[in-house]
Amino acid sequence: MPRGSKMTLAAVTVLAGAVVLLPSAGAQPAGRTELPYASTSPLADRVLGSVVSISAPLPPEVGPRPPECDRVSYLRWRSADGPAESVDADRVLVAQPGIFEGAGAFESVARNTVVAAAERGAHVEFWALDRRSNCLEDHTGVQAALATGNLDTATDYYFHGADIDGARFGGHASGADVAWLAHVGLEQTLRDQYDILRHEFPDQAVRKEKVLCGGHSMGGFITGYFAEWDFDGNPGTTDDAGYNQCSGYFALDTVIRAGSPAPVGASLPELPDELAASLAATTGSAAAVSPVLQLPAVINPETTNLLSLTGLAARLDPDGVNELVARMPVNSNVDWTLRTLLAKDYTMFATGEPDVRTLNATNEAVLGAILDDNSQPLGFLQASVGFLTGGPVQDKHFPVPGTQETLASGAFGDAPKASPAVYRPDVLYRWLDYDEVGTAASLPDEARYTNRASEVTSIGELARNLSEPPLDFTEWYFPMRLPSDLSQTSAPQRIHRDGVARNPVLTLQGSGGISLPPSGHPGDVPIVLPGYNHIDVLTAAADQNDGRAEPVSRALAEFATR
């Protein structure tokens, strides 16, 4: 396989004064393993995080794949003073990730929810499931850099052939190495969740009582199918029915319903015609030739790994200047990705002038410019993490005019877009955190684009979430079979069509999140979260600018403890 071992550090790695247990290189262990991991979160002493892995071999007809892909994994968060066994918890929330998303994306909302429930006198756990395709990822470089505190440890491993504990990064999987994923779609994804729940809660009555099922983004639609699925193929028996594995459902900027979510790029007609046609053709051709989504820019294994590395740079040295940008490979994939994300207008996108690599900015400012709702062009990748400071800004007009009056909500979000106005070595752009917006550190231009009420996620916490969890925030290999299967309405085991309606539902939607259809659930009254974007429902800080506790985790805790 053209890739390194997923985790090849020796059995114990020291990170920020804590111990992280990691499997050593070699054969995967049999049965169930649970390995704790360290976190620099302020809640780390109250909420314990671990990665759980369970043996679950795929059917032989799936074809050759690495041995670690015959396992299913999830991140588990629980109260430090709560029960060690999940069956003894009061409730367990089990979340399906969204598109291009891994289990690590739930780090903040999970910890905040566990703490909010504890304050209500309950011991609640939060599990975030990881897709099979993520077994192909190699996080060795990131995990090692967290241990050494040196970004070079990661970039030398991924970009320059350096070895870590005897392992070298072998490149990104493609061709025959990902062919088996053509057989891993909706049915296998649902089966994996069912098998995890049965393994951890062998008694169906206990599962039904204690488990809440839900997800973020595409995860809500997967959960809708899960509720309607018949896992033994016999409609006359219902203990195996999806709705009987959960006592309720939760939707994080999504809806719980079987069917297909709006695909990425669904609002392409809002783009200029020629760009919409080009992107649509690119997406279609990529889907036709590969079982994983690999677009020539922005969304492919190399660029999604770069996002994790961007978070790592901001986590290790927030005020360091352009540390990752200077180390990024010089190739067309990276260059066009940087232009797509950071170009201020079509001229800059087309010509590469000024060169985005020459922007003088701190590591935090680079991360913010990539993901903040005032600069990130794609709505499904936006969070409200603060604003640029240190230099002048101007309206951003790529890929659409960036003023609030002309922006269309949905594909591009509804926040006005800004871009650095100068690319000079004597001007250093820095980042205002979410709770620094509207303070003395602000610049006059800031008020044109944002305000304290619309900033909810800490840039430091986002950096930590992108780099610390052993299962990642952004997935490298998104399986194309999954969205294809989600669009079907005649799935043979989608038998219990009233499965969603059989349990209560909690729906939480960001005011600036993606456009969503109604769930159709008779009791569903979505709670709209002012200032929240699509990613914020997962990453928002525990303490908000209005002086209140974070509302998503508070609502989840209340829902779980009713």
Short mmCIF file of C-alpha atoms in Angstrom, two decimals, residues 80-255:
data_model
loop_
_atom_site.label_atom_id
_atom_site.label_comp_id
_atom_site.label_asym_id
_atom_site.label_seq_id
_atom_site.Cartn_x
_atom_site.Cartn_y
_atom_site.Cartn_z
CA ALA A 80 -13.98 11.74 34.61
CA ASP A 81 -16.02 11.03 37.74
CA GLY A 82 -18.65 8.94 35.92
CA PRO A 83 -18.94 5.18 35.33
CA ALA A 84 -16.15 3.49 33.39
CA GLU A 85 -18.58 1.26 31.48
CA SER A 86 -20.91 2.78 28.90
CA VAL A 87 -23.79 0.50 29.91
CA ASP A 88 -23.77 2.24 33.30
CA ALA A 89 -24.05 5.76 31.83
CA ASP A 90 -27.38 7.55 32.03
CA ARG A 91 -27.45 8.21 28.27
CA VAL A 92 -25.12 7.90 25.29
CA LEU A 93 -25.33 10.21 22.28
CA VAL A 94 -24.03 8.52 19.10
CA ALA A 95 -23.21 10.83 16.20
CA GLN A 96 -22.70 10.24 12.48
CA PRO A 97 -20.28 12.71 10.84
CA GLY A 98 -21.06 14.85 7.83
CA ILE A 99 -19.44 15.01 4.42
CA PHE A 100 -15.59 15.14 4.46
CA GLU A 101 -15.82 14.88 8.25
CA GLY A 102 -14.25 12.58 10.79
CA ALA A 103 -14.99 11.80 14.42
CA GLY A 104 -12.58 14.48 15.69
CA ALA A 105 -14.92 17.23 14.47
CA PHE A 106 -17.17 16.55 17.49
CA GLU A 107 -14.45 17.22 20.08
CA SER A 108 -15.85 20.52 21.43
CA VAL A 109 -19.57 19.79 21.38
CA ALA A 110 -18.92 16.38 22.95
CA ARG A 111 -16.91 17.71 25.88
CA ASN A 112 -19.30 20.62 26.41
CA THR A 113 -22.30 18.26 26.38
CA VAL A 114 -20.77 15.86 28.90
CA VAL A 115 -20.06 18.78 31.26
CA ALA A 116 -23.52 20.32 30.75
CA ALA A 117 -25.15 16.98 31.60
CA ALA A 118 -22.94 16.55 34.68
CA GLU A 119 -24.11 19.95 35.90
CA ARG A 120 -27.63 18.54 35.65
CA GLY A 121 -26.60 15.56 37.79
CA ALA A 122 -26.33 13.02 34.95
CA HIS A 123 -23.45 11.01 33.51
CA VAL A 124 -23.78 11.24 29.74
CA GLU A 125 -21.36 9.92 27.13
CA PHE A 126 -20.85 11.22 23.60
CA TRP A 127 -19.62 8.95 20.81
CA ALA A 128 -18.55 10.15 17.35
CA LEU A 129 -18.39 7.41 14.72
CA ASP A 130 -15.63 7.21 12.12
CA ARG A 131 -16.21 5.95 8.58
CA ARG A 132 -14.39 2.86 7.25
CA SER A 133 -12.60 4.94 4.63
CA ASN A 134 -10.65 6.75 7.33
CA CYS A 135 -8.65 3.60 7.97
CA LEU A 136 -6.53 4.62 4.98
CA GLU A 137 -5.33 7.82 6.62
CA ASP A 138 -1.88 8.22 8.11
CA HIS A 139 -1.80 10.54 11.14
CA THR A 140 1.69 9.56 12.23
CA GLY A 141 3.22 12.94 11.38
CA VAL A 142 0.60 15.01 13.20
CA GLN A 143 0.65 12.83 16.32
CA ALA A 144 4.45 12.87 16.42
CA ALA A 145 4.57 16.68 16.03
CA LEU A 146 2.20 17.06 18.97
CA ALA A 147 4.68 15.04 21.01
CA THR A 148 7.79 16.95 19.89
CA GLY A 149 6.11 20.37 19.75
CA ASN A 150 7.81 20.93 16.40
CA LEU A 151 5.90 21.45 13.14
CA ASP A 152 8.92 20.20 11.19
CA THR A 153 8.29 16.72 12.59
CA ALA A 154 5.02 16.58 10.64
CA THR A 155 6.02 18.45 7.50
CA ASP A 156 9.28 16.52 7.11
CA TYR A 157 7.30 13.29 7.39
CA TYR A 158 4.57 14.22 4.88
CA PHE A 159 6.60 16.34 2.43
CA HIS A 160 10.25 15.28 2.63
CA GLY A 161 10.39 11.53 3.23
CA ALA A 162 11.55 11.68 6.85
CA ASP A 163 10.87 8.59 8.94
CA ILE A 164 9.19 8.40 12.34
CA ASP A 165 9.85 5.35 14.45
CA GLY A 166 11.00 3.52 11.32
CA ALA A 167 7.92 4.40 9.22
CA ARG A 168 7.74 6.68 6.20
CA PHE A 169 4.76 8.31 4.58
CA GLY A 170 4.09 6.43 1.35
CA GLY A 171 1.84 8.95 -0.34
CA HIS A 172 -1.92 9.13 -0.66
CA ALA A 173 -3.92 6.04 -1.55
CA SER A 174 -5.45 5.81 -5.03
CA GLY A 175 -6.32 3.29 -7.71
CA ALA A 176 -6.29 -0.31 -6.47
CA ASP A 177 -5.70 0.86 -2.90
CA VAL A 178 -9.13 2.50 -2.71
CA ALA A 179 -11.02 0.21 -5.11
CA TRP A 180 -12.64 -1.70 -2.23
CA LEU A 181 -14.50 1.47 -1.18
CA ALA A 182 -16.71 1.15 -4.25
CA HIS A 183 -18.50 -1.58 -2.25
CA VAL A 184 -18.75 0.38 1.01
CA GLY A 185 -21.79 2.65 0.93
CA LEU A 186 -24.96 3.34 2.90
CA GLU A 187 -25.78 -0.24 3.87
CA GLN A 188 -22.30 -0.92 5.26
CA THR A 189 -22.26 2.45 7.06
CA LEU A 190 -25.55 1.62 8.77
CA ARG A 191 -24.39 -1.92 9.56
CA ASP A 192 -21.23 -0.54 11.16
CA GLN A 193 -23.27 1.66 13.50
CA TYR A 194 -25.60 -1.24 14.32
CA ASP A 195 -22.67 -3.55 15.05
CA ILE A 196 -21.02 -0.98 17.33
CA LEU A 197 -24.23 -0.51 19.30
CA ARG A 198 -24.81 -4.26 19.62
CA HIS A 199 -21.23 -4.84 20.70
CA GLU A 200 -21.27 -2.11 23.35
CA PHE A 201 -24.90 -2.67 24.45
CA PRO A 202 -25.62 -6.40 23.97
CA ASP A 203 -29.08 -6.06 25.54
CA GLN A 204 -31.47 -4.52 22.99
CA ALA A 205 -33.73 -3.15 25.73
CA VAL A 206 -30.79 -1.28 27.25
CA ARG A 207 -29.81 0.10 23.84
CA LYS A 208 -33.32 1.35 23.30
CA GLU A 209 -33.40 3.00 26.70
CA LYS A 210 -29.99 4.66 26.75
CA VAL A 211 -28.89 5.49 23.19
CA LEU A 212 -29.69 8.69 21.31
CA CYS A 213 -28.80 8.66 17.59
CA GLY A 214 -27.99 11.68 15.48
CA GLY A 215 -25.44 13.46 13.40
CA HIS A 216 -24.14 16.57 11.73
CA SER A 217 -24.85 17.62 8.14
CA MET A 218 -25.02 14.46 6.00
CA GLY A 219 -25.03 12.49 9.26
CA GLY A 220 -28.63 13.51 9.85
CA PHE A 221 -29.74 11.85 6.61
CA ILE A 222 -27.72 8.73 7.43
CA THR A 223 -29.48 8.66 10.81
CA GLY A 224 -32.84 8.94 9.04
CA TYR A 225 -32.04 5.82 7.05
CA PHE A 226 -30.79 4.11 10.20
CA ALA A 227 -34.17 4.73 11.86
CA GLU A 228 -36.01 3.06 8.94
CA TRP A 229 -33.60 0.16 8.38
CA ASP A 230 -34.46 -3.47 9.04
CA PHE A 231 -31.20 -5.19 9.96
CA ASP A 232 -32.31 -8.83 9.84
CA GLY A 233 -34.36 -8.46 6.65
CA ASN A 234 -37.50 -9.72 8.36
CA PRO A 235 -40.14 -7.01 8.79
CA GLY A 236 -42.02 -9.26 11.20
CA THR A 237 -39.30 -8.85 13.85
CA THR A 238 -38.65 -5.38 15.20
CA ASP A 239 -35.97 -5.72 17.88
CA ASP A 240 -33.46 -5.20 15.07
CA ALA A 241 -35.29 -2.22 13.53
CA GLY A 242 -33.20 0.95 13.53
CA TYR A 243 -35.75 2.94 15.51
CA ASN A 244 -35.51 0.33 18.28
CA GLN A 245 -31.79 0.97 18.75
CA CYS A 246 -32.36 4.58 19.88
CA SER A 247 -34.75 6.39 22.21
CA GLY A 248 -34.50 9.67 20.28
CA TYR A 249 -32.67 11.57 17.54
CA PHE A 250 -30.60 14.77 17.44
CA ALA A 251 -29.81 16.86 14.36
CA LEU A 252 -26.85 19.28 14.25
CA ASP A 253 -27.39 21.72 11.37
CA THR A 254 -29.19 18.96 9.51
CA VAL A 255 -32.50 17.11 9.64
#
